[in-house]
Short mmCIF file of C-alpha atoms in Angstrom, two decimals:
data_model
loop_
_atom_site.label_atom_id
_atom_site.label_comp_id
_atom_site.label_asym_id
_atom_site.label_seq_id
_atom_site.Cartn_x
_atom_site.Cartn_y
_atom_site.Cartn_z
CA MET A 1 32.08 27.19 -55.69
CA ASN A 2 29.27 28.87 -57.59
CA ILE A 3 25.99 27.01 -56.88
CA TRP A 4 22.82 27.44 -58.87
CA LEU A 5 19.74 26.69 -56.78
CA GLU A 6 16.46 26.45 -58.65
CA ILE A 7 13.25 26.92 -56.62
CA SER A 8 10.30 25.58 -58.64
CA ASN A 9 7.60 25.54 -55.96
CA SER A 10 6.91 27.18 -52.60
CA PRO A 11 7.60 24.13 -50.33
CA HIS A 12 11.18 24.00 -51.49
CA ILE A 13 12.04 27.32 -49.84
CA ASN A 14 11.91 25.92 -46.30
CA MET A 15 13.77 22.85 -47.53
CA PHE A 16 16.74 24.78 -48.91
CA SER A 17 16.86 27.95 -46.79
CA GLY A 18 18.88 26.37 -43.96
CA MET A 19 21.29 24.65 -46.34
CA LEU A 20 21.70 27.89 -48.25
CA GLU A 21 22.54 29.70 -45.04
CA ASP A 22 25.11 27.04 -44.10
CA LEU A 23 26.81 26.79 -47.48
CA ALA A 24 26.75 30.53 -48.26
CA ARG A 25 29.52 31.02 -45.70
CA ALA A 26 31.97 29.43 -48.14
CA HIS A 27 30.22 29.40 -51.49
CA GLU A 28 28.34 31.70 -53.84
CA PHE A 29 24.71 31.14 -54.77
CA ILE A 30 22.54 32.05 -57.72
CA VAL A 31 18.84 31.43 -56.95
CA THR A 32 16.21 31.30 -59.68
CA ALA A 33 12.51 30.78 -59.19
CA ARG A 34 9.36 30.00 -61.09
CA PRO A 35 6.30 32.12 -60.21
CA LEU A 36 4.10 29.27 -59.03
CA ALA A 37 1.76 29.27 -55.99
CA ASN A 38 3.30 31.36 -53.17
CA THR A 39 6.93 30.85 -54.24
CA VAL A 40 7.90 34.46 -54.91
CA GLN A 41 6.06 35.72 -51.80
CA LEU A 42 7.84 33.23 -49.55
CA LEU A 43 11.26 33.96 -51.07
CA LYS A 44 10.71 37.61 -50.21
CA LEU A 45 9.42 36.66 -46.75
CA HIS A 46 12.64 34.69 -46.10
CA GLY A 47 14.82 37.43 -47.50
CA ILE A 48 16.34 35.18 -50.19
CA LYS A 49 17.84 37.08 -53.10
CA HIS A 50 16.49 35.52 -56.31
CA THR A 51 15.67 36.07 -59.97
CA VAL A 52 12.30 35.06 -61.43
CA VAL A 53 12.82 33.31 -64.77
CA GLY A 54 9.91 32.42 -67.01
CA LYS A 55 6.37 31.64 -65.87
CA HIS A 56 4.00 28.78 -65.14
CA TYR A 57 2.13 27.78 -68.27
CA GLY A 58 -0.96 26.26 -66.63
CA ALA A 59 -2.47 22.89 -65.85
CA GLY A 60 -3.01 21.48 -69.35
CA ARG A 61 -0.54 18.94 -70.73
CA LEU A 62 -0.20 20.79 -74.03
CA ALA A 63 0.57 24.05 -72.20
CA LYS A 64 3.16 22.27 -70.06
CA ALA A 65 4.72 20.58 -73.09
CA TYR A 66 5.01 23.98 -74.79
CA GLY A 67 6.30 25.77 -71.72
CA TYR A 68 8.94 23.23 -70.81
CA PRO A 69 11.48 23.87 -73.59
CA VAL A 70 10.71 27.59 -73.46
CA ARG A 71 11.75 27.85 -69.82
CA VAL A 72 14.77 25.58 -70.36
CA GLY A 73 15.92 28.09 -72.96
CA GLN A 74 15.21 31.04 -70.70
CA LEU A 75 17.21 29.51 -67.85
CA TRP A 76 20.10 28.61 -70.16
CA ASN A 77 20.20 32.13 -71.53
CA PHE A 78 20.19 33.62 -67.99
CA LEU A 79 22.95 31.30 -66.70
CA LYS A 80 25.24 30.89 -69.71
CA ASP A 81 27.66 33.60 -68.56
CA LYS A 82 27.33 32.99 -64.81
CA LYS A 83 30.09 30.33 -64.58
CA ILE A 84 28.18 28.04 -62.28
CA ASP A 85 29.81 24.85 -60.93
CA ILE A 86 26.77 22.83 -59.90
CA ALA A 87 22.96 22.91 -60.20
CA VAL A 88 20.79 21.82 -57.25
CA SER A 89 17.03 21.41 -57.24
CA GLN A 90 14.04 19.58 -55.77
CA SER A 91 11.44 18.58 -58.39
CA SER A 92 12.60 21.14 -60.93
CA PHE A 93 12.35 19.25 -64.19
CA HIS A 94 14.21 22.08 -65.94
CA SER A 95 17.33 22.28 -63.77
CA PRO A 96 19.17 19.05 -64.71
CA VAL A 97 18.53 19.58 -68.42
CA VAL A 98 19.82 23.16 -68.28
CA ALA A 99 22.87 21.96 -66.33
CA ARG A 100 23.58 19.32 -68.96
CA LEU A 101 23.39 21.99 -71.69
CA LEU A 102 25.80 24.15 -69.67
CA GLY A 103 28.16 21.23 -69.16
CA VAL A 104 28.04 21.27 -65.35
CA ARG A 105 27.08 18.60 -62.83
CA SER A 106 23.64 18.58 -61.26
CA ILE A 107 21.90 17.15 -58.19
CA TYR A 108 18.21 16.41 -58.71
CA MET A 109 15.98 15.55 -55.79
CA ASN A 110 12.43 14.20 -55.98
CA ASP A 111 9.95 12.31 -53.82
CA ASN A 112 6.99 12.08 -56.22
CA GLU A 113 7.23 9.00 -58.37
CA HIS A 114 4.14 9.94 -60.40
CA ALA A 115 5.58 13.13 -61.94
CA LEU A 116 6.31 12.61 -65.64
CA GLY A 117 8.86 15.40 -65.56
CA ASN A 118 11.14 13.07 -63.64
CA ILE A 119 12.00 11.28 -66.85
CA PRO A 120 14.04 14.05 -68.56
CA ALA A 121 15.38 15.14 -65.16
CA TYR A 122 16.58 11.67 -64.22
CA LEU A 123 18.17 11.19 -67.66
CA ALA A 124 20.04 14.50 -67.48
CA ALA A 125 21.04 14.59 -63.79
CA SER A 126 24.48 13.68 -62.55
CA THR A 127 23.18 12.62 -59.13
CA ILE A 128 19.66 11.68 -58.08
CA LEU A 129 18.69 11.96 -54.41
CA VAL A 130 15.47 10.27 -53.25
CA PRO A 131 14.02 9.26 -49.89
CA GLU A 132 14.80 5.78 -48.61
CA CYS A 133 11.26 4.58 -49.14
CA LEU A 134 11.03 5.29 -52.87
CA SER A 135 10.71 1.91 -54.59
CA PRO A 136 13.37 0.72 -57.07
CA GLU A 137 10.57 -0.21 -59.48
CA ASN A 138 9.32 3.37 -59.68
CA LEU A 139 12.83 4.65 -60.26
CA ARG A 140 13.45 2.12 -63.04
CA ARG A 141 10.10 2.97 -64.61
CA GLN A 142 11.25 6.56 -65.01
CA PHE A 143 14.76 5.67 -66.29
CA ALA A 144 16.76 6.60 -63.21
CA ALA A 145 20.14 4.91 -63.68
CA PRO A 146 21.00 2.97 -60.46
CA ARG A 147 24.59 4.33 -60.51
CA LYS A 148 23.22 7.86 -60.11
CA VAL A 149 20.78 7.16 -57.31
CA ARG A 150 21.51 7.93 -53.66
CA ARG A 151 18.93 7.41 -50.91
CA TYR A 152 18.62 9.73 -47.95
CA PRO A 153 17.06 8.65 -44.63
CA GLY A 154 13.48 9.60 -43.77
CA VAL A 155 11.36 12.04 -45.80
CA LYS A 156 12.33 15.36 -47.29
CA GLU A 157 10.28 17.30 -44.73
CA GLY A 158 12.63 16.12 -41.98
CA ILE A 159 15.54 17.78 -43.80
CA TYR A 160 14.42 21.21 -42.63
CA LEU A 161 11.91 20.55 -39.84
CA HIS A 162 14.75 19.32 -37.59
CA ARG A 163 16.06 22.89 -37.66
CA MET A 164 12.69 24.22 -36.44
CA GLU A 165 12.47 21.80 -33.51
CA GLN A 166 13.29 24.44 -30.92
CA VAL A 167 10.61 26.78 -32.33
CA LEU A 168 7.96 24.14 -32.90
CA GLY A 169 8.82 21.63 -30.20
CA GLN A 170 6.27 23.03 -27.79
CA SER A 171 3.50 23.46 -30.33
CA HIS A 172 1.91 20.13 -29.39
CA LYS A 173 0.78 21.65 -26.08
CA LEU A 174 -2.74 23.00 -26.63
CA ARG A 175 -3.27 26.56 -25.50
CA ASN A 176 -5.37 27.10 -22.43
CA GLY A 177 -8.62 29.00 -22.94
CA LYS A 178 -8.88 28.21 -26.64
CA LEU A 179 -12.62 28.53 -27.39
CA ARG A 180 -12.71 26.68 -30.71
CA ARG A 181 -10.38 24.07 -32.14
CA SER A 182 -8.59 25.01 -35.33
CA ILE A 183 -8.71 23.09 -38.59
CA TYR A 184 -6.39 24.05 -41.45
CA VAL A 185 -7.19 22.87 -44.99
CA ARG A 186 -4.89 22.68 -48.03
CA PRO A 187 -6.79 22.15 -51.31
CA GLU A 188 -5.87 20.04 -54.33
CA PRO A 189 -2.97 20.98 -56.63
CA TRP A 190 -5.18 22.05 -59.53
CA THR A 191 -2.29 22.95 -61.85
CA ALA A 192 -0.04 19.94 -61.14
CA GLN A 193 0.59 17.52 -64.04
CA TYR A 194 0.39 14.50 -61.75
CA TYR A 195 -3.04 15.39 -60.28
CA ASN A 196 -6.28 14.43 -62.01
CA GLY A 197 -8.50 13.97 -58.98
CA ALA A 198 -11.75 15.67 -58.17
CA VAL A 199 -12.24 19.04 -56.51
CA ASN A 200 -13.98 17.65 -53.45
CA PHE A 201 -13.68 20.05 -50.51
CA LEU A 202 -17.10 21.70 -50.83
CA GLU A 203 -19.11 19.32 -48.63
CA VAL A 204 -16.33 18.98 -46.02
CA LEU A 205 -15.77 22.69 -45.67
CA LEU A 206 -19.46 23.55 -45.41
CA GLY A 207 -19.88 20.89 -42.77
CA LEU A 208 -16.93 22.09 -40.69
CA LYS A 209 -17.24 25.86 -40.66
CA ASN A 210 -19.87 26.04 -37.89
CA GLU A 211 -18.17 23.47 -35.68
CA ALA A 212 -14.59 24.69 -35.63
CA SER A 213 -12.36 27.57 -36.69
CA VAL A 214 -11.49 26.71 -40.27
CA THR A 215 -8.56 28.23 -42.16
CA LEU A 216 -8.10 27.49 -45.86
CA LEU A 217 -4.61 27.75 -47.36
CA PRO A 218 -5.03 28.30 -51.11
CA ARG A 219 -2.25 27.25 -53.45
CA ASP A 220 -2.70 30.22 -55.78
CA ARG A 221 -4.81 33.25 -56.60
CA GLU A 222 -7.42 31.18 -58.48
CA GLN A 223 -8.06 29.04 -55.44
CA ALA A 224 -8.21 32.09 -53.17
CA GLN A 225 -10.90 33.62 -55.40
CA HIS A 226 -12.83 30.35 -55.57
CA TYR A 227 -12.96 29.88 -51.80
CA GLY A 228 -13.73 33.55 -51.29
CA GLU A 229 -17.21 33.05 -52.76
CA PRO A 230 -20.21 33.81 -50.48
CA ARG A 231 -21.03 30.12 -49.92
CA PHE A 232 -17.77 29.76 -47.99
CA GLU A 233 -18.59 32.66 -45.65
CA GLY A 234 -17.29 31.89 -42.17
CA ILE A 235 -14.10 30.24 -43.44
CA ARG A 236 -10.87 32.19 -43.14
CA VAL A 237 -9.10 32.21 -46.52
CA VAL A 238 -5.46 33.24 -46.28
CA ALA A 239 -4.73 35.90 -48.89
CA GLY A 240 -0.94 35.66 -48.80
CA ALA A 241 1.67 33.14 -47.74
CA LEU A 242 1.74 31.67 -44.24
CA ASP A 243 4.93 30.09 -42.95
CA ILE A 244 4.89 26.79 -41.06
CA VAL A 245 5.87 28.50 -37.78
CA GLU A 246 2.58 30.42 -37.99
CA ILE A 247 0.41 27.43 -38.81
CA ALA A 248 1.72 24.61 -36.66
CA PRO A 249 1.24 26.12 -33.16
CA ASP A 250 -2.45 26.89 -33.89
CA CYS A 251 -3.44 23.75 -35.80
CA ASP A 252 -5.47 21.00 -34.07
CA LEU A 253 -6.31 19.11 -37.27
CA PHE A 254 -4.83 19.40 -40.77
CA ILE A 255 -6.70 18.22 -43.82
CA GLY A 256 -4.70 18.25 -47.03
CA ALA A 257 -4.95 16.89 -50.55
CA GLY A 258 -1.49 15.46 -50.32
CA GLY A 259 1.71 17.39 -50.84
CA THR A 260 4.51 18.77 -48.70
CA MET A 261 2.41 20.73 -46.23
CA THR A 262 0.35 17.65 -45.35
CA ARG A 263 3.52 15.66 -44.64
CA GLU A 264 5.02 18.53 -42.64
CA MET A 265 2.09 18.48 -40.22
CA ALA A 266 2.27 14.69 -39.94
CA VAL A 267 5.99 14.84 -39.03
CA LEU A 268 5.24 17.50 -36.44
CA GLY A 269 2.75 15.23 -34.64
CA ILE A 270 -0.36 17.21 -35.61
CA PRO A 271 -3.39 15.00 -36.38
CA THR A 272 -3.37 14.89 -40.17
CA ILE A 273 -5.78 13.52 -42.77
CA SER A 274 -4.83 13.23 -46.43
CA VAL A 275 -7.72 13.29 -48.92
CA TYR A 276 -5.41 12.79 -51.92
CA GLN A 277 -7.46 11.34 -54.79
CA GLU A 278 -4.69 9.83 -56.89
CA LYS A 279 -2.50 6.81 -56.23
CA LEU A 280 -0.62 7.36 -52.99
CA LEU A 281 3.07 8.20 -53.07
CA ASP A 282 5.62 5.94 -51.45
CA VAL A 283 6.44 8.68 -48.95
CA ASP A 284 2.79 8.87 -47.83
CA ARG A 285 2.68 5.11 -47.34
CA TYR A 286 5.89 5.42 -45.33
CA LEU A 287 4.21 7.96 -42.98
CA MET A 288 1.04 5.93 -42.74
CA ALA A 289 3.05 2.89 -41.66
CA ARG A 290 4.33 5.03 -38.76
CA ASP A 291 0.81 6.10 -37.75
CA ALA A 292 1.68 9.72 -38.60
CA LEU A 293 -0.92 10.13 -41.36
CA LEU A 294 -4.49 9.02 -42.04
CA HIS A 295 -5.66 8.62 -45.63
CA ARG A 296 -9.37 9.22 -46.29
CA PRO A 297 -9.97 10.13 -49.95
CA HIS A 298 -13.75 10.32 -49.40
CA LEU A 299 -13.64 12.19 -46.11
CA THR A 300 -16.91 13.59 -44.73
CA ALA A 301 -17.31 16.50 -42.33
CA ALA A 302 -18.75 14.15 -39.68
CA GLU A 303 -15.72 11.85 -39.92
CA ALA A 304 -13.31 14.79 -39.75
CA LEU A 305 -15.03 16.13 -36.62
CA ARG A 306 -14.96 12.70 -34.92
CA TYR A 307 -11.24 12.41 -35.68
CA LEU A 308 -10.68 15.93 -34.28
CA GLU A 309 -12.53 15.04 -31.11
CA GLN A 310 -10.69 11.74 -30.60
CA SER A 311 -7.18 12.83 -31.59
CA THR A 312 -4.55 14.43 -29.44
CA ARG A 313 -1.43 16.24 -30.61
CA ARG A 314 1.84 14.46 -30.13
CA PRO A 315 5.37 15.88 -29.98
CA PRO A 316 7.24 16.05 -33.32
CA ASN A 317 8.40 12.66 -34.57
CA ARG A 318 11.90 12.26 -33.14
CA GLU A 319 12.88 9.43 -35.47
CA LEU A 320 11.96 11.41 -38.60
CA LEU A 321 13.64 14.59 -37.36
CA GLN A 322 16.88 12.74 -36.57
CA LYS A 323 16.77 11.12 -40.01
CA GLY A 324 16.21 14.58 -41.47
CA ARG A 325 19.33 15.88 -39.74
CA LEU A 326 21.39 13.05 -41.25
CA ALA A 327 19.81 13.61 -44.68
CA CYS A 328 20.62 17.35 -44.55
CA ASP A 329 24.27 16.59 -43.85
CA MET A 330 24.31 14.02 -46.66
CA ILE A 331 22.91 16.49 -49.18
CA LYS A 332 25.33 19.25 -48.24
CA ALA A 333 28.24 16.82 -48.61
CA ALA A 334 26.93 15.76 -52.03
CA ILE A 335 26.79 19.39 -53.18
CA VAL A 336 30.30 20.26 -52.00
CA ASN A 337 32.15 17.00 -52.55
CA GLY A 338 30.24 15.29 -55.33
#
């Protein structure tokens, strides 16, 4: 079988790398990528052979509306002679539409019910895979036909974190002799269509930098330049891509504006605060109900430091990792067997 895997954002690399390794023993893969955030850097870091197709057209809705059909055409032109059998993607709004134009079946995965790009993707996809917690109302609102929908257990982060359990399983034990506790911060997704919240990390960062070791994980070059300004002196701003196995063992508190990395840390038992400004996703509510995640959209530095002082790291969430293992097997079966 010739499988086309589309990587549209950096978090999806960890998600698919293990499955790619498993399935590549018996099947061929074509991997395409969109140059967004740290995607291309991480693909190279993981040694995944890929082709960059198109570009990211920016945060504005008009730019996105223009860029969408352009990249669909670019992907179709690249793949038309490749004789693919199935298209697989997480949150790539282009992939199911291109697959429909090519006349092949597609599996579309998504866990963000606020993304407008789900609508064409749901309409075009052959199979839709969503986490068990995604509400039927949100799926209907975006025209996901019930006959196409399959629900996998847990959250998507468990699909790959269960593979890292041996590496990360001991990371909840704090290192002896650590002079300052470490806070990692993931800013807002400035270019995402679904995000219209404020850029609100200034006060928090300036209030934290003298009390803890603060590392900021920018989503792109623009954010890296912004947080590299003199007023943020004393905060470590990561220039390139950091993998989860580098972050998790050192992190005592994670503050994120939503997104995959925030949920990864929550699943791994690391004290995690989401400051996401928009309406919460069903997956975030699911984690909050399991006391894995705290939501504080108006977080202050004083509140973050109190939470850091009072919180202790826990082992990775066994329930969510086991569900992730089952979900991974379910997805691989859907790719191979339909």
